[in-house]
Amino acid sequence: MVRTIALLIGAGFVFVLGIALFGTISTAITDPAPETAEHEFHHHPKDAGLSSAGLFGTFDKQQLQRGLKVYQEVCAACHSLKYVSFRDLEQIGYSEGQVKALAQAWPIEQPSVNPDTGEAATRKNIPSDRFPSPYANEVAARAANNNALPPDLSLMAKARHDGANYVASLLTGYQNQPAELLRKFPDAKTPQGLHYNPYFANLNIAMPPPITSDGQVTYEDGTQPTRDQMAKDVAAFLAWTAEPNLERRHAAGFATVIFLLIFVFLTWGAYKNVWRGVKH
């Protein structure tokens, strides 16, 4: 009796779910959602061709160092990197002395307290410090950016779909609104103070174009600092800040696969050896 009641209740749930599913599909067919500018004109990120992409990706340390320079001279004025310490830069090829010098020369200093007066003060960065924020707090950040809060970039390459490619595409994607967009969606005109970018989710972004021209930074290794090159380099750097252990993870995964293949082969051999005298 209990089993019968349980079956009836289960069948009732299935029936109700079936009706709901049918209603949803029917509505989608008879009354589809209206097209939006975001759906039609949003672009998927372009492939930046970074060496860290793919199952066997590795970081190009020279490119990471160039990306750091782009971050320092272009992005650091607005965006923080609060989960990265200066000493972490040793992983991308800098020596201990270079890290110390870079930390001390960083234009934004660490908040501190004057030991003599107890008043707020600043001090130079040391390798164990994390990259300092350009703003004292969120209120100051919004006040300086027309009430838009610049996001921290430490994990940006993980926070966005196809993160590193997204960053590179976004930085080079600023353009005028297409005439076709304004013709089909007259109300979708970019609001005052925003900038059209088809790689941004809602097409309009508060951040002005950060990379405006070739040669905006000077690379010490002689690489030509074109807009595309600078965008790719800082995207590679942010891919590293989001996942600095990527190379070790790839190596561990490859070793695990090799171990499993050997284990399967040995297991198969043991099976054949144990059962070879048994007739099927």
Coordinates of C-alpha atoms in Angstrom, one line a residue:
M1 CA 0.0 0.0 0.0
V2 CA 2.8 2.4 1.0
R3 CA 4.7 1.6 -2.2
T4 CA 1.6 2.3 -4.3
I5 CA 1.0 5.7 -2.7
A6 CA 4.7 6.6 -3.3
L7 CA 4.4 5.6 -6.9
L8 CA 1.3 7.7 -7.3
I9 CA 3.0 10.7 -5.7
G10 CA 6.0 10.3 -7.9
A11 CA 3.9 10.0 -11.0
G12 CA 2.0 13.2 -10.0
F13 CA 5.3 15.1 -9.7
V14 CA 6.4 13.8 -13.1
F15 CA 3.1 14.8 -14.6
V16 CA 3.2 18.4 -13.1
L17 CA 6.9 18.8 -14.3
G18 CA 5.8 17.6 -17.8
I19 CA 3.0 20.2 -17.9
A20 CA 5.4 22.9 -16.8
L21 CA 8.0 21.9 -19.4
F22 CA 5.4 21.7 -22.2
G23 CA 4.2 25.2 -21.2
T24 CA 7.7 26.6 -21.2
I25 CA 8.5 25.2 -24.7
S26 CA 5.1 26.2 -26.0
T27 CA 5.6 29.8 -24.8
A28 CA 9.1 30.0 -26.3
I29 CA 7.7 28.9 -29.7
T30 CA 4.6 31.0 -29.8
D31 CA 5.9 34.1 -27.9
P32 CA 9.7 34.2 -28.2
A33 CA 11.7 36.7 -26.3
P34 CA 12.3 39.9 -28.2
E35 CA 15.7 40.3 -29.8
T36 CA 18.1 42.6 -27.9
A37 CA 21.1 44.6 -29.0
E38 CA 23.2 42.8 -26.5
H39 CA 22.2 39.4 -27.9
E40 CA 22.8 40.4 -31.6
F41 CA 25.8 42.6 -31.4
H42 CA 27.8 41.1 -28.5
H43 CA 31.1 39.5 -29.8
H44 CA 32.8 36.5 -28.4
P45 CA 36.5 37.0 -27.5
K46 CA 39.1 36.6 -30.2
D47 CA 41.9 34.1 -29.7
A48 CA 44.9 36.0 -28.5
G49 CA 47.2 33.1 -29.2
L50 CA 48.8 33.1 -25.7
S51 CA 51.3 30.4 -24.9
S52 CA 49.5 29.6 -21.7
A53 CA 46.4 28.4 -23.5
G54 CA 45.6 24.7 -24.0
L55 CA 46.3 21.5 -22.1
F56 CA 50.0 21.9 -22.3
G57 CA 50.2 25.7 -22.0
T58 CA 53.2 27.4 -20.4
F59 CA 53.9 31.0 -19.5
D60 CA 56.3 33.1 -21.6
K61 CA 58.2 35.0 -18.9
Q62 CA 59.3 37.7 -21.3
Q63 CA 55.7 38.3 -22.2
L64 CA 54.7 38.3 -18.5
Q65 CA 57.3 41.0 -17.8
R66 CA 56.0 43.1 -20.6
G67 CA 52.5 42.6 -19.3
L68 CA 53.6 43.8 -15.9
K69 CA 55.0 46.9 -17.5
V70 CA 51.6 47.6 -19.3
Y71 CA 49.8 47.0 -16.0
Q72 CA 52.1 49.4 -14.2
E73 CA 52.0 52.2 -16.7
V74 CA 48.4 51.8 -18.0
C75 CA 46.2 49.9 -15.6
A76 CA 47.6 50.5 -12.1
A77 CA 46.3 54.1 -11.9
C78 CA 42.7 52.7 -11.6
H79 CA 42.8 48.9 -10.9
S80 CA 44.2 47.1 -7.9
L81 CA 46.0 43.8 -7.8
K82 CA 45.4 43.0 -4.2
Y83 CA 46.0 39.2 -4.2
V84 CA 49.5 39.5 -5.7
S85 CA 52.7 40.3 -3.7
F86 CA 55.7 41.9 -5.2
R87 CA 57.8 38.9 -4.2
D88 CA 55.6 36.7 -6.4
L89 CA 57.3 38.4 -9.4
E90 CA 60.3 36.2 -8.8
Q91 CA 58.2 33.4 -10.5
I92 CA 58.2 35.4 -13.8
G93 CA 62.0 35.8 -14.0
Y94 CA 62.9 38.7 -11.7
S95 CA 65.7 38.4 -9.2
E96 CA 65.3 39.1 -5.5
G97 CA 67.2 42.4 -6.0
Q98 CA 65.0 43.4 -9.0
V99 CA 61.8 42.7 -7.0
K100 CA 63.1 44.8 -4.1
A101 CA 64.0 47.7 -6.4
L102 CA 60.7 47.5 -8.3
A103 CA 58.7 47.5 -5.0
Q104 CA 60.5 50.5 -3.7
A105 CA 60.0 52.4 -7.0
W106 CA 56.3 51.6 -7.3
P107 CA 54.5 54.9 -7.6
I108 CA 51.8 54.0 -5.0
E109 CA 53.0 53.6 -1.5
Q110 CA 51.6 51.5 1.4
P111 CA 49.4 53.2 4.0
S112 CA 51.1 53.5 7.3
V113 CA 51.1 55.5 10.6
N114 CA 53.7 58.0 11.7
P115 CA 55.2 56.5 14.8
D116 CA 56.0 60.0 16.2
T117 CA 52.7 61.7 15.7
G118 CA 50.2 58.8 15.2
E119 CA 49.0 60.5 12.0
A120 CA 48.3 58.6 8.8
A121 CA 51.3 58.3 6.5
T122 CA 52.7 56.2 3.8
R123 CA 55.9 54.1 3.4
K124 CA 57.7 52.5 0.5
N125 CA 56.7 49.0 -0.6
I126 CA 58.8 46.0 0.4
P127 CA 58.8 42.6 -1.4
S128 CA 56.3 41.0 1.0
D129 CA 53.7 43.7 0.4
R130 CA 50.9 43.1 -1.9
F131 CA 50.4 45.6 -4.8
P132 CA 48.8 48.7 -3.2
S133 CA 45.4 50.0 -4.3
P134 CA 45.3 53.3 -6.1
Y135 CA 42.4 54.4 -3.9
A136 CA 42.0 54.7 -0.1
N137 CA 38.6 52.9 -0.2
E138 CA 35.6 52.1 -2.4
V139 CA 34.0 55.6 -1.9
A140 CA 37.2 57.3 -3.2
A141 CA 37.4 54.8 -6.2
R142 CA 33.8 55.6 -7.2
A143 CA 34.2 59.3 -6.7
A144 CA 37.2 59.3 -9.1
N145 CA 35.4 57.2 -11.8
N146 CA 31.9 58.7 -12.2
N147 CA 30.5 56.3 -9.6
A148 CA 31.9 53.2 -11.4
L149 CA 34.0 50.9 -9.3
P150 CA 37.2 49.7 -11.1
P151 CA 37.4 45.9 -10.4
D152 CA 40.4 44.3 -8.9
L153 CA 42.4 42.5 -11.7
S154 CA 44.1 39.8 -9.7
L155 CA 41.6 37.1 -10.7
M156 CA 40.0 38.8 -13.7
A157 CA 41.2 36.1 -16.1
K158 CA 39.3 33.5 -14.0
A159 CA 36.3 35.7 -13.3
R160 CA 35.3 36.1 -17.0
H161 CA 34.6 33.4 -19.5
D162 CA 37.6 32.8 -21.8
G163 CA 39.3 35.3 -19.5
A164 CA 42.7 36.1 -21.1
N165 CA 41.2 36.3 -24.5
Y166 CA 38.4 38.4 -23.1
V167 CA 40.8 40.9 -21.6
A168 CA 42.8 41.2 -24.8
S169 CA 39.7 41.6 -26.9
L170 CA 38.1 44.1 -24.6
L171 CA 41.2 46.3 -24.5
T172 CA 41.2 46.6 -28.3
G173 CA 37.5 46.4 -28.9
Y174 CA 36.5 50.1 -28.4
Q175 CA 34.7 51.5 -31.4
N176 CA 31.9 53.7 -32.6
Q177 CA 28.4 52.1 -32.5
P178 CA 27.5 50.4 -35.8
A179 CA 24.9 52.2 -37.8
E180 CA 23.0 48.9 -38.1
L181 CA 22.7 48.7 -34.3
L182 CA 21.2 52.2 -34.1
R183 CA 18.9 51.5 -37.0
K184 CA 17.5 48.3 -35.4
F185 CA 17.6 49.4 -31.8
P186 CA 17.2 53.2 -31.7
D187 CA 17.0 53.1 -27.8
A188 CA 20.3 51.3 -27.5
K189 CA 22.4 54.5 -28.1
T190 CA 25.4 54.5 -25.8
P191 CA 24.7 56.8 -22.8
Q192 CA 26.7 59.8 -22.1
G193 CA 29.9 58.9 -20.1
L194 CA 30.0 55.3 -21.4
H195 CA 31.9 53.7 -24.2
Y196 CA 30.7 51.2 -26.8
N197 CA 32.6 47.9 -26.7
P198 CA 31.0 44.8 -28.3
Y199 CA 33.1 42.5 -26.1
F200 CA 31.5 43.9 -22.9
A201 CA 28.4 42.1 -21.7
N202 CA 25.9 45.0 -22.2
L203 CA 28.0 46.7 -25.0
N204 CA 28.6 49.9 -23.0
I205 CA 31.4 50.1 -20.5
A206 CA 32.3 52.9 -18.1
M207 CA 36.1 52.5 -18.5
P208 CA 37.6 54.8 -21.2
P209 CA 39.9 53.1 -23.7
P210 CA 43.1 52.4 -21.6
I211 CA 45.3 51.6 -24.6
T212 CA 44.9 54.4 -27.0
S213 CA 47.9 54.2 -29.4
D214 CA 50.9 52.3 -30.4
G215 CA 54.0 53.0 -28.3
Q216 CA 52.1 53.9 -25.2
V217 CA 54.8 52.0 -23.2
T218 CA 58.4 51.2 -24.0
Y219 CA 59.5 47.6 -23.9
E220 CA 63.1 46.9 -22.7
D221 CA 63.4 43.7 -24.8
G222 CA 62.8 45.6 -28.1
T223 CA 59.3 44.2 -28.8
Q224 CA 57.2 46.6 -30.8
P225 CA 54.5 48.0 -28.4
T226 CA 51.6 48.0 -30.8
R227 CA 48.0 48.2 -29.3
D228 CA 47.4 44.5 -30.0
Q229 CA 50.8 43.5 -28.5
M230 CA 50.2 45.5 -25.3
A231 CA 46.7 44.0 -24.9
K232 CA 48.0 40.5 -25.4
D233 CA 50.9 41.1 -23.0
V234 CA 48.8 42.4 -20.1
A235 CA 46.2 39.6 -20.8
A236 CA 49.0 37.1 -20.4
F237 CA 50.1 38.8 -17.2
L238 CA 46.6 38.7 -15.8
A239 CA 46.3 35.0 -16.8
W240 CA 49.4 34.4 -14.6
T241 CA 48.1 36.5 -11.6
A242 CA 44.8 34.5 -11.7
E243 CA 46.6 31.1 -11.9
P244 CA 50.3 31.3 -11.1
N245 CA 50.5 27.5 -10.6
L246 CA 49.2 26.7 -14.1
E247 CA 52.4 25.1 -15.3
R248 CA 52.7 22.9 -12.2
R249 CA 49.0 21.9 -12.6
H250 CA 49.5 21.0 -16.2
A251 CA 52.7 19.0 -15.4
A252 CA 50.9 17.2 -12.5
G253 CA 48.0 16.3 -14.8
F254 CA 50.2 15.0 -17.5
A255 CA 52.1 12.9 -15.0
T256 CA 48.9 11.5 -13.6
V257 CA 47.7 10.5 -17.1
I258 CA 51.0 8.7 -17.8
F259 CA 50.7 6.9 -14.4
L260 CA 47.1 5.8 -15.2
L261 CA 48.1 4.5 -18.6
I262 CA 51.0 2.5 -17.1
F263 CA 48.7 1.3 -14.3
V264 CA 46.1 0.1 -16.8
F265 CA 48.7 -1.7 -18.8
L266 CA 50.1 -3.5 -15.7
T267 CA 46.6 -4.4 -14.6
W268 CA 45.8 -5.8 -18.0
G269 CA 49.1 -7.8 -17.9
A270 CA 48.4 -9.1 -14.4
Y271 CA 44.9 -10.1 -15.5
K272 CA 46.2 -12.0 -18.5
N273 CA 48.9 -13.7 -16.3
V274 CA 46.4 -14.8 -13.6
W275 CA 43.8 -16.2 -16.0
R276 CA 46.0 -17.6 -18.8
G277 CA 45.5 -21.2 -17.7
V278 CA 41.8 -20.9 -17.4
K279 CA 39.8 -22.0 -20.4
H280 CA 36.9 -19.8 -21.4

